[in-house]
Coordinates of C-alpha atoms and ligand atoms in Angstrom, one line a residue:
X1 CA -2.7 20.3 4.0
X2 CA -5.0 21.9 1.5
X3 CA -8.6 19.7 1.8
X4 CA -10.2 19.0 -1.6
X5 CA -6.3 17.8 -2.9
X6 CA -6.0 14.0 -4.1
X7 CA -3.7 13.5 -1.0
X8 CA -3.3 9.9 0.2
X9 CA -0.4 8.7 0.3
X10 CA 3.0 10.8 0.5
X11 CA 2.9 13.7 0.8
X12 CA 5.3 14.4 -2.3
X13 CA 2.9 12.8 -4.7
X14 CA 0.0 14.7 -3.8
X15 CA -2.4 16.9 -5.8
X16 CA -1.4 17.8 -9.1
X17 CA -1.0 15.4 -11.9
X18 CA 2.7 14.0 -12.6
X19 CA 3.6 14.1 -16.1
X20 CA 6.7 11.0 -16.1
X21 CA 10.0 12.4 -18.0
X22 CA 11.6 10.6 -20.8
X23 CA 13.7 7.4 -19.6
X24 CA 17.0 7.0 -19.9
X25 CA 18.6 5.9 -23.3
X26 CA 19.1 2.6 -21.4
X27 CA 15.6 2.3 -20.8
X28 CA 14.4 3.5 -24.5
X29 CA 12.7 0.4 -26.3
X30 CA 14.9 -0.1 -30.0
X31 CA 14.2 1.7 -33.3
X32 CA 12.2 5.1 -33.9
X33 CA 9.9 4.7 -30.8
X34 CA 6.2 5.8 -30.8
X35 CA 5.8 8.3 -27.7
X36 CA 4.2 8.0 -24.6
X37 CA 2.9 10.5 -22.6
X38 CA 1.5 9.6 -19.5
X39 CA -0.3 11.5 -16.6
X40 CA -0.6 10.3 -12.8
X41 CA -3.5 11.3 -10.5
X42 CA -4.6 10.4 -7.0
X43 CA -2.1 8.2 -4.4
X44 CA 0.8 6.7 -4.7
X45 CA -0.2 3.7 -5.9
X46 CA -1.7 5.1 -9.4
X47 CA 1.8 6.6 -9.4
X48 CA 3.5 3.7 -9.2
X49 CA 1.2 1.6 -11.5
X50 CA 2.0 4.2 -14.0
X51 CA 5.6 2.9 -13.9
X52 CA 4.3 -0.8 -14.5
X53 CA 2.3 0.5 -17.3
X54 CA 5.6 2.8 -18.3
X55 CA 7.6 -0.7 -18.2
X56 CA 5.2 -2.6 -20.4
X57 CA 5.4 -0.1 -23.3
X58 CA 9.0 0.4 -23.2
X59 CA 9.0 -3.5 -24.0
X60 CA 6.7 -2.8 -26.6
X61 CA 9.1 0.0 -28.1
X62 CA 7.8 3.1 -26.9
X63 CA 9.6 5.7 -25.5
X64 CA 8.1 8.6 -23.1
X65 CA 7.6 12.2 -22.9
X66 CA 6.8 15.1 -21.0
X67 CA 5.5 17.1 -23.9
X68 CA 2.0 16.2 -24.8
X69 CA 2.2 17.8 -28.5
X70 CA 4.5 15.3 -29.6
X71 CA 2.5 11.8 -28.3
X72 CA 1.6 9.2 -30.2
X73 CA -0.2 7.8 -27.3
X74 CA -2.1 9.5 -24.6
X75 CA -2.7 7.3 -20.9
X76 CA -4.0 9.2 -18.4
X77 CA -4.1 7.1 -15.0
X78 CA -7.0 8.3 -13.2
X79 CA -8.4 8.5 -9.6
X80 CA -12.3 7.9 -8.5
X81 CA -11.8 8.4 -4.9
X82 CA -13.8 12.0 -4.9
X83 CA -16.0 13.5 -7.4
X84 CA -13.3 16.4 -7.7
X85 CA -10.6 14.2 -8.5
X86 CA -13.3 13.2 -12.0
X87 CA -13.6 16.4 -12.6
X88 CA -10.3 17.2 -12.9
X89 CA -9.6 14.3 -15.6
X90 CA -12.4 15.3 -17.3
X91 CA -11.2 18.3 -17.5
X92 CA -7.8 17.0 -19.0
X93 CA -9.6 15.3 -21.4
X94 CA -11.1 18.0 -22.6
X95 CA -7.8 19.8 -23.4
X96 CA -6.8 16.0 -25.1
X97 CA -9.6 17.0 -27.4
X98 CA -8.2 19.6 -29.2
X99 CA -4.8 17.6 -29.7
X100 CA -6.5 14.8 -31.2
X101 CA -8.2 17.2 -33.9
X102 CA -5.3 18.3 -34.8
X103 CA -3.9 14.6 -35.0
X104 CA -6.4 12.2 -35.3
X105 CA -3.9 9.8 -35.1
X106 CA -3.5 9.9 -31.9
X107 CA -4.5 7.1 -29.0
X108 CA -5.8 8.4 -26.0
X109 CA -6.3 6.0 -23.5
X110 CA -7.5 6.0 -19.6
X111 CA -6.5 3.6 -16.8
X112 CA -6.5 3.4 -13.4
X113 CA -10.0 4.0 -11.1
X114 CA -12.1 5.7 -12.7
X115 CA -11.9 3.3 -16.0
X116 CA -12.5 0.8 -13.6
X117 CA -16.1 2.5 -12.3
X118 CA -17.0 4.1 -15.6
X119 CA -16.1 0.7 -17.8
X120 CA -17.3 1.3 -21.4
X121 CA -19.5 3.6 -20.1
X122 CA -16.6 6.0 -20.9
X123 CA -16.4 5.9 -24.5
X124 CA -19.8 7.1 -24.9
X125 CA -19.2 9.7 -22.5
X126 CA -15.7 11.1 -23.6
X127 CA -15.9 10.4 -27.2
X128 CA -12.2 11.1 -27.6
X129 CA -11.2 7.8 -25.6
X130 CA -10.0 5.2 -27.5
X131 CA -8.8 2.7 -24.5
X132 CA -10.7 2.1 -20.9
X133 CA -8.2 -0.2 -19.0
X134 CA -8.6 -1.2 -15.1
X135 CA -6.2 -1.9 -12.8
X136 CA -5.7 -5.3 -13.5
X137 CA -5.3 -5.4 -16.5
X138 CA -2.2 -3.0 -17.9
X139 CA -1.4 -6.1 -19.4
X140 CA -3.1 -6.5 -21.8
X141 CA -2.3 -2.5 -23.0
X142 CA 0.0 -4.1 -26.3
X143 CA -3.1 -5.6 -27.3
X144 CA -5.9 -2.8 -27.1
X145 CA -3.5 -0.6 -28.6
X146 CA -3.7 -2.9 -31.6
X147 CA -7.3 -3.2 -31.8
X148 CA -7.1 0.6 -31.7
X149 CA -5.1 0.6 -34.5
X150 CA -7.2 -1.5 -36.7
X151 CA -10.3 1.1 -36.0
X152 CA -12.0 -0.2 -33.0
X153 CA -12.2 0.9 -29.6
X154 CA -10.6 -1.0 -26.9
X155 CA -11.9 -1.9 -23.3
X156 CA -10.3 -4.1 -20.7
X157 CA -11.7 -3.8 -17.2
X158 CA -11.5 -7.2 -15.8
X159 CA -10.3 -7.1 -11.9
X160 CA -8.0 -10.1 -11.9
X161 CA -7.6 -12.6 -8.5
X162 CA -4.0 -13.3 -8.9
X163 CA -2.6 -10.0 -10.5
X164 CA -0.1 -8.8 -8.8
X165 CA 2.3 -7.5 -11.3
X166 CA 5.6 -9.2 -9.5
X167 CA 7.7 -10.3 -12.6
X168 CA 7.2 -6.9 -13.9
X169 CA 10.2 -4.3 -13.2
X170 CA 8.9 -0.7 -13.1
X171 CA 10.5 2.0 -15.2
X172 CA 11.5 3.8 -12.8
X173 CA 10.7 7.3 -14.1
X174 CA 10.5 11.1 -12.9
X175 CA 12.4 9.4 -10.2
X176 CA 15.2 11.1 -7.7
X177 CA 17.2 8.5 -7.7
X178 CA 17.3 8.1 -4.7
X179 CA 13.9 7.1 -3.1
X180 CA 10.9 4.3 -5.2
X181 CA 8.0 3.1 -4.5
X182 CA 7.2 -0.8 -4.3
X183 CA 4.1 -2.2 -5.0
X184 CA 3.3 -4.9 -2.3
X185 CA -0.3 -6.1 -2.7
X186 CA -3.3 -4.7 -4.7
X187 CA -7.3 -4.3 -4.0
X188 CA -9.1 -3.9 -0.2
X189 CA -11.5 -6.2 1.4
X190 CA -12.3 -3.7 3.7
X191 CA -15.2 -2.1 2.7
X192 CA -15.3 1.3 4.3
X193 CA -18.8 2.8 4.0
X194 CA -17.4 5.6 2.1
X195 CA -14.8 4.2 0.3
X196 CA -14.8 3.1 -4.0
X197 CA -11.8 1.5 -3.5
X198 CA -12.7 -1.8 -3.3
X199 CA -14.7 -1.7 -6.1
X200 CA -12.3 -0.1 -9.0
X201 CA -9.1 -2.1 -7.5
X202 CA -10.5 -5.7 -6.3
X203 CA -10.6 -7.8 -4.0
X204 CA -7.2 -7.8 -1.4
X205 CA -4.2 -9.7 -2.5
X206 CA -0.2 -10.1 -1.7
X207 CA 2.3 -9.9 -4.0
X208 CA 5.4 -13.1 -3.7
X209 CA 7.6 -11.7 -0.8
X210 CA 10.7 -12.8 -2.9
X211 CA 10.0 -10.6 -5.8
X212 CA 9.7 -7.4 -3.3
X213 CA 13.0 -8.0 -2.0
X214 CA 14.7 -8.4 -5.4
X215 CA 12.8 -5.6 -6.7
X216 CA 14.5 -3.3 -3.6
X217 CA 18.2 -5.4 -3.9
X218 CA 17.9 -4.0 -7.3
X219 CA 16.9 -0.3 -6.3
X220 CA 19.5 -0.6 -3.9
X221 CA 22.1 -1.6 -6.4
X222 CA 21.4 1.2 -8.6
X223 CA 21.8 3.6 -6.0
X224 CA 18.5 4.4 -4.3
X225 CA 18.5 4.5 -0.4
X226 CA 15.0 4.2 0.2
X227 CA 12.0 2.0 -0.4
X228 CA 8.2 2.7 0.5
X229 CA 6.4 -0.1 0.6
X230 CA 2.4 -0.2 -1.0
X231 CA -0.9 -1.0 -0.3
X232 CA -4.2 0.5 0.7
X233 CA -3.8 -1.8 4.3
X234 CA -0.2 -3.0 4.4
X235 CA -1.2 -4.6 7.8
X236 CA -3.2 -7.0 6.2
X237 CA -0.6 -8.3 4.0
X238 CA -0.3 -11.7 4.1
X239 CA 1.1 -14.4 1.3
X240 CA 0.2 -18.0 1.0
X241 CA 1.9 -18.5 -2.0
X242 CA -0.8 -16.3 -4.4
X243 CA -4.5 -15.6 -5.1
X244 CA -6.9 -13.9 -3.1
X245 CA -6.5 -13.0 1.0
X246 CA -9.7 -14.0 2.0
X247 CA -8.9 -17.7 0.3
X248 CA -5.9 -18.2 2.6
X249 CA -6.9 -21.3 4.9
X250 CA -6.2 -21.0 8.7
X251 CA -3.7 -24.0 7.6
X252 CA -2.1 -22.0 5.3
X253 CA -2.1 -18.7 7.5
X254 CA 0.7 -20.7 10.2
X255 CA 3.5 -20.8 7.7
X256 CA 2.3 -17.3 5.1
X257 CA 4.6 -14.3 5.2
X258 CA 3.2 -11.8 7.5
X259 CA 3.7 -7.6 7.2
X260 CA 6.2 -7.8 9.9
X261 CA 7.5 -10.7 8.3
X262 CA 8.1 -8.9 5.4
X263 CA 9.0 -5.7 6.9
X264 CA 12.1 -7.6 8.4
X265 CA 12.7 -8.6 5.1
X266 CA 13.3 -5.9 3.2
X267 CA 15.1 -4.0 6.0
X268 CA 17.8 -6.4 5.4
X269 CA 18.2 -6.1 1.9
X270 CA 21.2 -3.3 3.2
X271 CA 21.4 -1.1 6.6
X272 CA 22.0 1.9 4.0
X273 CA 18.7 0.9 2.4
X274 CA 15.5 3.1 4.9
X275 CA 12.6 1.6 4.8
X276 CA 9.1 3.6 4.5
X277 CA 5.1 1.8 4.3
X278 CA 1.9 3.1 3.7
X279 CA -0.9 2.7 4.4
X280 CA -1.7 1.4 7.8
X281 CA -4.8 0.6 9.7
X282 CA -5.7 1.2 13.0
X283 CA -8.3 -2.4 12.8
X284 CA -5.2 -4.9 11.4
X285 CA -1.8 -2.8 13.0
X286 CA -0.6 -5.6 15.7
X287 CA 2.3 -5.1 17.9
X288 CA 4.6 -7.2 16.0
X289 CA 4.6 -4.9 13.3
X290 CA 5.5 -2.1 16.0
X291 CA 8.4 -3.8 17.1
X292 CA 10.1 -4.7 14.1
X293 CA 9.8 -1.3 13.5
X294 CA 11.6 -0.6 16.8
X295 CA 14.0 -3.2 16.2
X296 CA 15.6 -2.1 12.7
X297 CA 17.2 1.6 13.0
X298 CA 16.3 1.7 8.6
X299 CA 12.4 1.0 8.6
X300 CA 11.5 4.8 9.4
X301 CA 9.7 5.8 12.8
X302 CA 6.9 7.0 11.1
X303 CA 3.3 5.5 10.4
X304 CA 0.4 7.0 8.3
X305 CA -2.8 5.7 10.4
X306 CA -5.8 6.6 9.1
X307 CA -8.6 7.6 11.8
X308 CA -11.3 9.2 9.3
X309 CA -13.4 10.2 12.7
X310 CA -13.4 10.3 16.3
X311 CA -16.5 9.0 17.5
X312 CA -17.5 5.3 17.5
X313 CA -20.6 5.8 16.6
X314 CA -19.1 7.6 13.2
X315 CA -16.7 5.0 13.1
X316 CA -19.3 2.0 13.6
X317 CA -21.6 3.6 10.3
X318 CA -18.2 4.0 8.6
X319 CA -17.9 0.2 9.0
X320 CA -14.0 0.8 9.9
X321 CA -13.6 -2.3 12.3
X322 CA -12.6 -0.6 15.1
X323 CA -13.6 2.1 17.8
X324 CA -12.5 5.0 19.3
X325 CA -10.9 3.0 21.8
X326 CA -9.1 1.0 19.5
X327 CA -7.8 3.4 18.0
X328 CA -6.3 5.2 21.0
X329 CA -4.6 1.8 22.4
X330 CA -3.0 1.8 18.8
X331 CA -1.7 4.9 19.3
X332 CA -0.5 4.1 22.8
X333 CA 0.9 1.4 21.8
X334 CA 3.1 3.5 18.4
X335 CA 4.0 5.3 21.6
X336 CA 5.5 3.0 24.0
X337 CA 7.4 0.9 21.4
X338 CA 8.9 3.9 19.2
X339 CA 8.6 6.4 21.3
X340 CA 9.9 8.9 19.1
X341 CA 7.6 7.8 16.1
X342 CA 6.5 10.6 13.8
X343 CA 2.7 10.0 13.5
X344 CA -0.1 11.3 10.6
X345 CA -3.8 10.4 9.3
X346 CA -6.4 10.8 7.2
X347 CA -9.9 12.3 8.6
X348 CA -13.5 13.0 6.9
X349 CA -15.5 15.6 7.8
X350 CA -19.3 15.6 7.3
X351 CA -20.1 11.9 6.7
X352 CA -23.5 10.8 6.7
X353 CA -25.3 11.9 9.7
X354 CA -22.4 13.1 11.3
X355 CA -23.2 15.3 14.6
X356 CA -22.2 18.9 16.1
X357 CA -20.9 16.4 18.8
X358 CA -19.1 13.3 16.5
X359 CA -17.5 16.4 14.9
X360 CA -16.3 17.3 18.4
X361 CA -15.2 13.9 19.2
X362 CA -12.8 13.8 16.2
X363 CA -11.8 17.0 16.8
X364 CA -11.1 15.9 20.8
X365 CA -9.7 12.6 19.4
X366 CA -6.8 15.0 17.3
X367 CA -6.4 17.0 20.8
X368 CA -5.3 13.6 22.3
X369 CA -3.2 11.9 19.7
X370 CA -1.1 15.4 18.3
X371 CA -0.5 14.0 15.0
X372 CA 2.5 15.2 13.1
X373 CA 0.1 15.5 9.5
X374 CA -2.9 15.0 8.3
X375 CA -4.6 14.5 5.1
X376 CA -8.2 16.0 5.8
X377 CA -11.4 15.8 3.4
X378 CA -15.0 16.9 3.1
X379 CA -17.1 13.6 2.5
X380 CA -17.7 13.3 -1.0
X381 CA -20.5 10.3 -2.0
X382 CA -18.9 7.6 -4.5
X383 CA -21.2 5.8 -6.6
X384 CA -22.2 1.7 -5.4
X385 CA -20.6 2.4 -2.0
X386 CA -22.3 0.8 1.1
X387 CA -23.0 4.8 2.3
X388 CA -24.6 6.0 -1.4
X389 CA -26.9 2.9 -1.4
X390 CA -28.0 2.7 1.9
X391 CA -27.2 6.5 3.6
X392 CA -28.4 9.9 3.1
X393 CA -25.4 11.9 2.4
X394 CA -27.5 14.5 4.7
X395 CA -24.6 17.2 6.2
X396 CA -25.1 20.2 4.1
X397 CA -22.2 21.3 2.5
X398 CA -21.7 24.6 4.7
X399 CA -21.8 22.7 7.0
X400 CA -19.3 19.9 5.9
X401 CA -16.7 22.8 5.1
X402 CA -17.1 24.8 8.5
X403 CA -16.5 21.3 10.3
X404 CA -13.2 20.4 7.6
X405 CA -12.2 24.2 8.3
X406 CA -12.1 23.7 12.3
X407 CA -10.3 20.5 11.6
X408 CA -7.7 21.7 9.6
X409 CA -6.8 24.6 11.8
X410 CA -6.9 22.3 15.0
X411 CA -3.9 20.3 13.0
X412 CA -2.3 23.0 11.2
X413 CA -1.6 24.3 14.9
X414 CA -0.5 20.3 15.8
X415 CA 1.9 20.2 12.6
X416 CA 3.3 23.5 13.9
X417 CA 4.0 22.8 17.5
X418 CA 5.5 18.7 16.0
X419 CA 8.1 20.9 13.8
X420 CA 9.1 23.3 16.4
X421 CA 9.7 20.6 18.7
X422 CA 12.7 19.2 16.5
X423 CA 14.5 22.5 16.5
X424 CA 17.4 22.1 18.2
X425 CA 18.2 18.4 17.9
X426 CA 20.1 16.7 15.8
X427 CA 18.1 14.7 12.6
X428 CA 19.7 12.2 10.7
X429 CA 18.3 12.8 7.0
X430 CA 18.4 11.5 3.9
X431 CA 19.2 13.4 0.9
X432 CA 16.8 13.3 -1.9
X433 CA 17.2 17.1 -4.4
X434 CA 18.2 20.5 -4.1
X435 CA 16.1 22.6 -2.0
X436 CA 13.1 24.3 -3.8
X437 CA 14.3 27.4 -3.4
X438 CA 18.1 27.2 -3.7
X439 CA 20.8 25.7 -5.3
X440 CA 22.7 26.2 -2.6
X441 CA 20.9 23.9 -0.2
X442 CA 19.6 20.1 0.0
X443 CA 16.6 18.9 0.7
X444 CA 15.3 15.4 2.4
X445 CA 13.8 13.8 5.2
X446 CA 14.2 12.7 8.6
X447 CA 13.0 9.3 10.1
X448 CA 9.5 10.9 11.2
X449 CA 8.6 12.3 7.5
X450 CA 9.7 15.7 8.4
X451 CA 11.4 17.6 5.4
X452 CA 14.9 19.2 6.4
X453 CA 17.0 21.3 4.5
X454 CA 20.5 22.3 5.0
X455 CA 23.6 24.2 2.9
X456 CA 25.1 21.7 0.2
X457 CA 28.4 21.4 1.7
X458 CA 30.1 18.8 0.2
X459 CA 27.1 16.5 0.4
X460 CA 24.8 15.0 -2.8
X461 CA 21.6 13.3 -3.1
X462 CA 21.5 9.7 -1.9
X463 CA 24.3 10.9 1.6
X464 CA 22.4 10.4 5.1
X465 CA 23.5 13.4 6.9
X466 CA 23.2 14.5 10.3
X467 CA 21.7 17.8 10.6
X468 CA 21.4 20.0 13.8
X469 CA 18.0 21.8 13.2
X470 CA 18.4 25.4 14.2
X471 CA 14.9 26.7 13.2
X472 CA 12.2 26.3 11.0
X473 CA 9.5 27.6 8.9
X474 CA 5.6 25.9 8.1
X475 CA 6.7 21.9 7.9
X476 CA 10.3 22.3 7.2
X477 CA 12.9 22.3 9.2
X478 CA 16.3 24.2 8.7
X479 CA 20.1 23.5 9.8
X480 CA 23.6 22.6 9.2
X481 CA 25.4 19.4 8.7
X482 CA 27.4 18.3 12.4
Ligands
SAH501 N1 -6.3 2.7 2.5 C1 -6.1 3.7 1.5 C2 -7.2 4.7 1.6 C3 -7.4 5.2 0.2 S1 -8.4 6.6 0.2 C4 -4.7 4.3 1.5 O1 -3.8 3.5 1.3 O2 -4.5 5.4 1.7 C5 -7.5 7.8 1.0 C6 -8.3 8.6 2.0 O3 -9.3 9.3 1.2 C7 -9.0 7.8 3.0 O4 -8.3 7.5 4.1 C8 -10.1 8.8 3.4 O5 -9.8 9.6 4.4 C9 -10.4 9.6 2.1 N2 -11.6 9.2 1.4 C10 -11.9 8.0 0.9 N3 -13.2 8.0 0.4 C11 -13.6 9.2 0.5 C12 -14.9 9.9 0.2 N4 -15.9 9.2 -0.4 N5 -15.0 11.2 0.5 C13 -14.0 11.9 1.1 N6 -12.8 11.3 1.5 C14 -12.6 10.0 1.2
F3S502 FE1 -10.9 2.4 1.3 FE2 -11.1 1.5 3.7 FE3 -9.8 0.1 1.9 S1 -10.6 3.6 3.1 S2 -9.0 1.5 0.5 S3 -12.0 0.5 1.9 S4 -9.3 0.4 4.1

């Protein structure tokens, strides 16, 4: 709930970097392996290209590690969507610095977002980089490695129309065990005022239904119970057997695989197998999607729908496709075909221009809705967006952190009364670790999102329990197995 956190997607992943364990022996590549240390930042996605990237190099004979002093290779997956989220790379890099004088053998390498913006920009910036490589191209990784090796520095930052990774199985690493993420299409065609997006990861395309449901028929078969299915705006998913969404021929579009189509899919890859998606979008989510949803007790009643404001007018210079209004019947809509449908967004405070009364309107629009969570920002301006070439980022930054302050506190008391509610009935949950704070007790989630945690019992992680919440505390609920 913190605002300046790289929090997009799940709220698990969030904030600080995640630094992927070593994989099973299973999973080592043969021989004396060179080590891998790799770093997430930003949404879910960067997380789980990491474990493309992590699957690539295992192939190549790599193994990974968690302890940076003994890597042979440094990636560093990076995110572009605020300036903060730089800065905080840059600051890692910094600290890669130091290691690399001590070993100037070492390759350190950075992917994901901001290698995309930066391009070979970077090496001149960050002398210390050896690889830039883009989203589209992890790839080619076995390759600029080499040309690293042989004394040259190595950039690959070519956004791809067909990349989809599909034949590639992830490493599943720093994993539970229990709950993965699946990748089901890449880039945005969207082109939110604000947003880089579109510009580090592509233009929109779908990845081969087929391989999404092998991919979680495996995952099920080695014991996970829970899938959440990828992309910036899964309600535009559509595939046409490959290549780029906006390609797709009105033809085609009367026989391609649809979100909901999919959804159905996967949910019956196994009854045991829940089924979790982000992110939505209040300008593509149709009603079919709501009711397959409504009609499969495994694909979770919960939906991340971002807002970002509550005004149309905001919404209109945003260039989100949709108005207040919209928006609203969306919700209705969640509303009278899951009615018990755990609800959360994403909101920006102090984009350009924005009003005393469009900052009312959003805060009037949260009044309305009651979501369960949100993930809430000051605006930050990205480089080549529609809003930094054409808008004056004009909302002083008091300003922009009184109005984010007022906005948080208006949900924190919306998360609280959402929790509070589910006190006293019965949640059937998931079990994905050991409570934070004791041994003694497990930890997961209910249909909605909500974290509950309850004494161990004879229960283990990967058990759907059902849990009679007796009280709770912030955004967790406690009980006991019934
Ligand atoms: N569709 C994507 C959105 C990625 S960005 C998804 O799958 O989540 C995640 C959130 O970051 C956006 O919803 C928006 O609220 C916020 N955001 C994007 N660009 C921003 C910017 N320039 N300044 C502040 N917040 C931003
Ligand atoms: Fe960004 Fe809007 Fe796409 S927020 S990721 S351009 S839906």
């Amino acid at each position: 709930m913190e605002f300046n956190e790289e929090k997009t997607i799940d709220e698990t992943r969030q904030g600080e970097a995640i630094v992927l364990p070593s994989p099973s022996p299973l999973e080592r590549g043969r021989g004396e392996a060179k080590k891998l240390f790799l770093e997430s930042y930003g949404c879910a996605m960067n997380f789980s290209d990491s474990e493309i990237v992590a699957s690539i190099l295992v192939g190549q004979g790599y193994s990974t590690t968690t302890d940076e002093t003994e890597a042979d290779l440094i990636l560093i997956n990076t995110c572009a969507i605020r300036e903060n989220a730089e800065t905080r790379v840059r600051q890692r890099l910094t600290e890669f610095k130091k290691r690399k004088k001590e070993n100037p053998s070492i390759i350190v390498g950075v992917m994901g977002c901001m290698a995309e913006r930066l391009k070979a920009k970077f090496l001149e910036e960050e002398k210390i980089v050896d690889i830039v490589v883009g989203p589209d191209a992890y790839r080619d990784l076995p390759k600029l490695i080499e040309t690293v090796e042989g004394g040259q520095k190595a950039v690959n930052v070519l956004l791809s129309r067909e990349e989809t990774y599909a034949d590639i199985s992830p490493v599943r690493l720093g994993s539970n065990g229990v709950t993965a993420f699946i990748s089901i299409m890449r880039g945005c065609d969207n082109m939110c005022a604000f947003c880089v997006v579109p510009f580090t990861r592509g233009r929109e395309r779908s990845r081969d239904p087929q391989s999404i449901v092998e991919e979680a028929k495996d995952l099920f078969a080695r014991g996970y119970r829970e899938v959440t299915l990828l992309g910036q705006n899964v309600d535009s998913y559509l595939y046409a057997g490959g290549g780029l969404k906006k390609e797709i021929t009105e033809e085609q579009k009367k026989t391609a695989t649809t979100f909901a189509n999919l959804l159905e899919m996967v949910a019956l890859v196994s009854p045991e197998l829940r089924v979790r998606f982000s992110t939505s979008n209040p300008q593509d989510m149709t009603d079919d999607v709501l009711y397959a949803i409504a009609k499969h007790e495994n694909i979770c009643n919960y939906i991340h729908l971002p807002v970002q404001a509550g005004s149309t007018s905001m919404l209109t210079r945003m260039n989100r496709g949709y108005t207040r209004e919209k928006y609203l019947d969306r919700i209705a809509a969640i509303k009278r075909i899951i009615p018990d449908c755990g609800i959360s967004t994403d909101i920006i405070s102090g984009f350009c221009g924005e009003t005393e009364e469009e900052h009312q309107a959003t805060l009037s629009l949260m009044q309305e809705v009651r979501n369960d969570f949100a993930y809430m920002f000051a605006y930050s301006e990205r480089p080549k967006t529609f809003a930094e070439k054409n808008m004056k980022d004009d909302v002083p930054e008091n300003i922009k952190l009184k109005r984010l302050q007022e906005v948080i506190d208006l949900q924190l008391k919306h998360s609280a009364e959402k929790v509070k509610a589910g006190v006293g009935k019965v949640h059937k949950v998931l079990v994905e670790q050991f409570s934070k704070k004791s041994q003694e007790m497990l930890s997961g989630r209910n249909s909605q999102n909500t974290v509950v945690v309850f004494p161990k019992g004879n229960f283990k992680k990967g058990d759907f329990v059902n849990v009679l919440a007796t009280k709770c505390t912030g955004g967790t609920l406690i009980g006991e197995a019934v």
